[in-house]
PDB file of C-alpha atoms in Angstrom:
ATOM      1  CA  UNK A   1     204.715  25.134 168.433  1.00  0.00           C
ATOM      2  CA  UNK A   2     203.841  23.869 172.310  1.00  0.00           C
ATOM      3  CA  UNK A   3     205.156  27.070 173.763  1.00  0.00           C
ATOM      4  CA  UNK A   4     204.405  24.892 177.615  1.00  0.00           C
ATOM      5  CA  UNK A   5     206.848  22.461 176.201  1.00  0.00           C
ATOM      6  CA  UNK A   6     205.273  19.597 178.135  1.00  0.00           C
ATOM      7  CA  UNK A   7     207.479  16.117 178.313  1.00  0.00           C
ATOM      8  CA  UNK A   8     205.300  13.946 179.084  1.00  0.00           C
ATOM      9  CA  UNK A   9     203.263  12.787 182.793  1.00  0.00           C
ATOM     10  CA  UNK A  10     205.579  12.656 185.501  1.00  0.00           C
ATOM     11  CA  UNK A  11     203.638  10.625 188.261  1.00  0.00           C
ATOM     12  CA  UNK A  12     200.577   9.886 189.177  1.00  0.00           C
ATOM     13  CA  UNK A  13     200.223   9.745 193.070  1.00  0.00           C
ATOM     14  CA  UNK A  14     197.584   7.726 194.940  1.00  0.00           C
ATOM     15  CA  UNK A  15     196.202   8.378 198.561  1.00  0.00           C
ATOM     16  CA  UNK A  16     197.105   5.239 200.797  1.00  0.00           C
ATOM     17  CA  UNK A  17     195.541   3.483 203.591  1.00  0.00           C
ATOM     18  CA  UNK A  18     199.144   2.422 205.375  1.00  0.00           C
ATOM     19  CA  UNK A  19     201.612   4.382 202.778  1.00  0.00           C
ATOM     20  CA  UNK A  20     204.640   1.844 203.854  1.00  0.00           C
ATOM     21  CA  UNK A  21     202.672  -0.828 203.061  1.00  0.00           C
ATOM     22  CA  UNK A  22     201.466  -0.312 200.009  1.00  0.00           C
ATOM     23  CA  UNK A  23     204.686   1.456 198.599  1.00  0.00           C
ATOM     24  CA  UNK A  24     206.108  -2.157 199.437  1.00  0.00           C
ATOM     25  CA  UNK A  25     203.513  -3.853 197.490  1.00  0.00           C
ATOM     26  CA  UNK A  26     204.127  -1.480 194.484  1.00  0.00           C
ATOM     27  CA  UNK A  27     208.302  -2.524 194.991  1.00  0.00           C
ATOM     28  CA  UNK A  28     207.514  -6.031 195.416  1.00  0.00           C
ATOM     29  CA  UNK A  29     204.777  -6.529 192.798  1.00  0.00           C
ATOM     30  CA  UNK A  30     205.789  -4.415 189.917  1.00  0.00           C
ATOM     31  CA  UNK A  31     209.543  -3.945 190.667  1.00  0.00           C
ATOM     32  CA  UNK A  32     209.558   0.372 191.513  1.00  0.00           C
ATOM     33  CA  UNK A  33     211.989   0.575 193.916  1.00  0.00           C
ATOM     34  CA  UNK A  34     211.657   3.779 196.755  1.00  0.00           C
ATOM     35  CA  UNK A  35     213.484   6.877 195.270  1.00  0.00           C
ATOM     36  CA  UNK A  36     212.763   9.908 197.916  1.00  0.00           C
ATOM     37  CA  UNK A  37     210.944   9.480 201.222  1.00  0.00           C
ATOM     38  CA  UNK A  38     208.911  12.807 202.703  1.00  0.00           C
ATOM     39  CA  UNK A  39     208.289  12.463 206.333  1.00  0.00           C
ATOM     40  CA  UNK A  40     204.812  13.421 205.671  1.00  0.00           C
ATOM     41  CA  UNK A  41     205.329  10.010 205.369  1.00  0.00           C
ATOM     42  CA  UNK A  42     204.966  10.302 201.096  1.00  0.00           C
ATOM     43  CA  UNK A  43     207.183   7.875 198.765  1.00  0.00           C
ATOM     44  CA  UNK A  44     208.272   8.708 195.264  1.00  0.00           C
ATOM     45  CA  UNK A  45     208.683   5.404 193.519  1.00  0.00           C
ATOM     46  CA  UNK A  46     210.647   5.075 190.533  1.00  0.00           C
ATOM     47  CA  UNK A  47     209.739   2.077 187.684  1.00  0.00           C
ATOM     48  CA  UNK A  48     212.114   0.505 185.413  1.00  0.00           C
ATOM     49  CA  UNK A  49     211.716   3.043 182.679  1.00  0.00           C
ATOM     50  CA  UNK A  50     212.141   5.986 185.160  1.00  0.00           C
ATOM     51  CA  UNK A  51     209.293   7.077 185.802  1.00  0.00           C
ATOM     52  CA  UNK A  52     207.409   8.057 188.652  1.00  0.00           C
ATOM     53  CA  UNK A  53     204.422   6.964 191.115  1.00  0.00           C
ATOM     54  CA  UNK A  54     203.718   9.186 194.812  1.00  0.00           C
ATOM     55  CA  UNK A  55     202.169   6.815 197.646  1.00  0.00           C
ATOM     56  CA  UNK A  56     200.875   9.441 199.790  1.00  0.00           C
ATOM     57  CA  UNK A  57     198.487   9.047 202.977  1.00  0.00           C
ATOM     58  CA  UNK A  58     194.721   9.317 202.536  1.00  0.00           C
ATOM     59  CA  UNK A  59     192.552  11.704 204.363  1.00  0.00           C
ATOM     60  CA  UNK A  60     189.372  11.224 206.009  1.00  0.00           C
ATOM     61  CA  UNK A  61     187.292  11.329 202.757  1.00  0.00           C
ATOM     62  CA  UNK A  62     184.934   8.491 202.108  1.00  0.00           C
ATOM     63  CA  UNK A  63     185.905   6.349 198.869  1.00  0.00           C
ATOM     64  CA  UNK A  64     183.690   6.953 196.462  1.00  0.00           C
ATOM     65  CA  UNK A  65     182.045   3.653 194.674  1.00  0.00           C
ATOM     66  CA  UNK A  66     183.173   3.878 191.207  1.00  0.00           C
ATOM     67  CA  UNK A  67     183.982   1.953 187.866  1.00  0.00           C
ATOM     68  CA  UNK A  68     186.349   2.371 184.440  1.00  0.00           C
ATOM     69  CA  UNK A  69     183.652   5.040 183.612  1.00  0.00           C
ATOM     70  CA  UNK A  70     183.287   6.827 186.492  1.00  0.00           C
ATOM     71  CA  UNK A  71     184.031  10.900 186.099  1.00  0.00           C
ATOM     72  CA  UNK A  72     187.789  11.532 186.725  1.00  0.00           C
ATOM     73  CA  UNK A  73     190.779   9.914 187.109  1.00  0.00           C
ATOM     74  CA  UNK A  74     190.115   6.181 186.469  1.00  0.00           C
ATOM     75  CA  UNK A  75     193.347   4.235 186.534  1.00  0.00           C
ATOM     76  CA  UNK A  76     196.967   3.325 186.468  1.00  0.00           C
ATOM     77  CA  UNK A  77     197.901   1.358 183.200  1.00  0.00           C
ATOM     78  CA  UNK A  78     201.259  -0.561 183.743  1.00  0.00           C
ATOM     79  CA  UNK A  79     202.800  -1.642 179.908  1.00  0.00           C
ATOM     80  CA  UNK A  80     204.206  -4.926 180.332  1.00  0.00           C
ATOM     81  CA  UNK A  81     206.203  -6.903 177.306  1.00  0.00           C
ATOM     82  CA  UNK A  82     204.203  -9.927 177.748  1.00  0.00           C
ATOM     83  CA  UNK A  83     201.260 -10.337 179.121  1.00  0.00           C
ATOM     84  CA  UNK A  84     200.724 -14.196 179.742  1.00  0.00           C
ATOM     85  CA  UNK A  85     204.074 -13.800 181.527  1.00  0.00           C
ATOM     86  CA  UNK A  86     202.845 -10.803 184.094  1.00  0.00           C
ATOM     87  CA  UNK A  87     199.739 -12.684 184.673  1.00  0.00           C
ATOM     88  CA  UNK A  88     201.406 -15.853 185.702  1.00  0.00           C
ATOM     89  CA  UNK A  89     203.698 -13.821 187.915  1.00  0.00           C
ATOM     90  CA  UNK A  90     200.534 -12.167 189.214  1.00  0.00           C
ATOM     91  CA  UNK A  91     198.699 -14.875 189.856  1.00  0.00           C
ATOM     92  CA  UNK A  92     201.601 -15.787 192.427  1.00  0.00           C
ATOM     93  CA  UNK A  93     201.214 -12.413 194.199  1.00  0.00           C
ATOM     94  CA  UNK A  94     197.714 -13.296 194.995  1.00  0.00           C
ATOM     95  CA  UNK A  95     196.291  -9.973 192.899  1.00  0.00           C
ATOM     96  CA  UNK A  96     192.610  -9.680 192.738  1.00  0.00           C
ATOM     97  CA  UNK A  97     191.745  -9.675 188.829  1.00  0.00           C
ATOM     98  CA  UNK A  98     188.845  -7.563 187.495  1.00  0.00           C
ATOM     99  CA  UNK A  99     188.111  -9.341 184.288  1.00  0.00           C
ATOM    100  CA  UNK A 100     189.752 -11.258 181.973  1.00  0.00           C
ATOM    101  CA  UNK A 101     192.396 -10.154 179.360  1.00  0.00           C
ATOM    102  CA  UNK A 102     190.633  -7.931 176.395  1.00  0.00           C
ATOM    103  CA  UNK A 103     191.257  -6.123 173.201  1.00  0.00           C
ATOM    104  CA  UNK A 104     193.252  -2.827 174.570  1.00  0.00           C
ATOM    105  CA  UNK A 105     191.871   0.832 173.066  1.00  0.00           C
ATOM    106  CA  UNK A 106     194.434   1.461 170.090  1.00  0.00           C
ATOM    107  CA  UNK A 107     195.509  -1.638 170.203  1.00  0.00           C
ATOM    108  CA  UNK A 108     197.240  -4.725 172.174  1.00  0.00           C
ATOM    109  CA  UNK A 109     196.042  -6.614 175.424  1.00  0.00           C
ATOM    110  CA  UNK A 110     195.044  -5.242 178.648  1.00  0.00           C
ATOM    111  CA  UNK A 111     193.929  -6.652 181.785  1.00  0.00           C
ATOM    112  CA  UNK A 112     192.415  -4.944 184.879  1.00  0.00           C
ATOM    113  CA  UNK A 113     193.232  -5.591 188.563  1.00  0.00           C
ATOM    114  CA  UNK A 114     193.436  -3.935 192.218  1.00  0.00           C
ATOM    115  CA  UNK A 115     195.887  -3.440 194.146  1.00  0.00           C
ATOM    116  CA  UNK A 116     195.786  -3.864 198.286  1.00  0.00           C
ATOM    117  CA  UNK A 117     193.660  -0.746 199.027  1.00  0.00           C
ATOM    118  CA  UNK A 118     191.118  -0.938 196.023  1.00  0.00           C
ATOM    119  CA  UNK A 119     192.633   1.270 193.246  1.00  0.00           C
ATOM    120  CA  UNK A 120     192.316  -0.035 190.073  1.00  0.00           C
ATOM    121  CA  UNK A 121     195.150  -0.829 187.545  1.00  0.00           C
ATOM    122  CA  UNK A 122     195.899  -2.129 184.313  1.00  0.00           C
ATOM    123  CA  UNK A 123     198.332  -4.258 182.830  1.00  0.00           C
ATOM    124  CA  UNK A 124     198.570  -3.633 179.377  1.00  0.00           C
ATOM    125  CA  UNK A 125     200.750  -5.351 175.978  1.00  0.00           C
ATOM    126  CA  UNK A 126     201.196  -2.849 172.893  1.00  0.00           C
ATOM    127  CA  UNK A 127     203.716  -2.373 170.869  1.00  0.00           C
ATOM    128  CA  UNK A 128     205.253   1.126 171.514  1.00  0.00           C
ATOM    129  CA  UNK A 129     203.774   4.328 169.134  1.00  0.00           C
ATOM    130  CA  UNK A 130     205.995   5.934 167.857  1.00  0.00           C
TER     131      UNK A 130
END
């Protein structure tokens, strides 16, 4: 028995350069649309399925250089249903890729990119575990 009774991850947040701008990006690229607005300024996007991504403002702290490897938090992976699909579409949007489409851990397809201030994501194909 979990006696924390944990659902499941309810957003990940990520520090932006210009938080409007890059909220819109997130809207326009992957279809969240803006749930709750903080004046701080923060945004709480919501996805398709529900669930949840914070654009929040960065601080002063340098960025550190860092890869897929690199000690914490490494990156946002986005499930699509088809993956030749959300590449064509992202091709349009003018993403910058980082690689090309490989076998995903566990299974599937996944493909890295960036989005407008450097953080990387994934998009990723797998059937859903059940």
């Amino acid at each position: 028995m979990n006696p924390l009774k944990l659902k499941g991850i309810d957003h990940p947040g990520v520090a932006a350069n210009d938080v409007e701008q890059l909220a819109d990006w997130y809207c326009e690229v992957f279809g969240y649309e803006k749930w709750f607005r903080h004046p701080k300024p923060v945004w709480m996007l919501k996805a398709p399925d529900g669930t949840l991504l914070e654009v929040m403002p960065k601080d002063d702290t340098a960025r550190p250089e860092r890869t897929t490897w690199t000690p914490g938090w490494s990156h946002l992976a986005l499930r699509v249903e088809n993956i030749d699909e959300a590449i064509a579409f992202l091709d349009t949007k003018g993403v910058r890729w980082g690689g090309s489409v490989i076998n995903a851990i566990g299974g599937g397809k996944v493909r890295n990119l960036f989005d407008p201030d450097g953080n990387m994501l994934q998009i990723l194909e797998r059937q859903v575990l059940l």
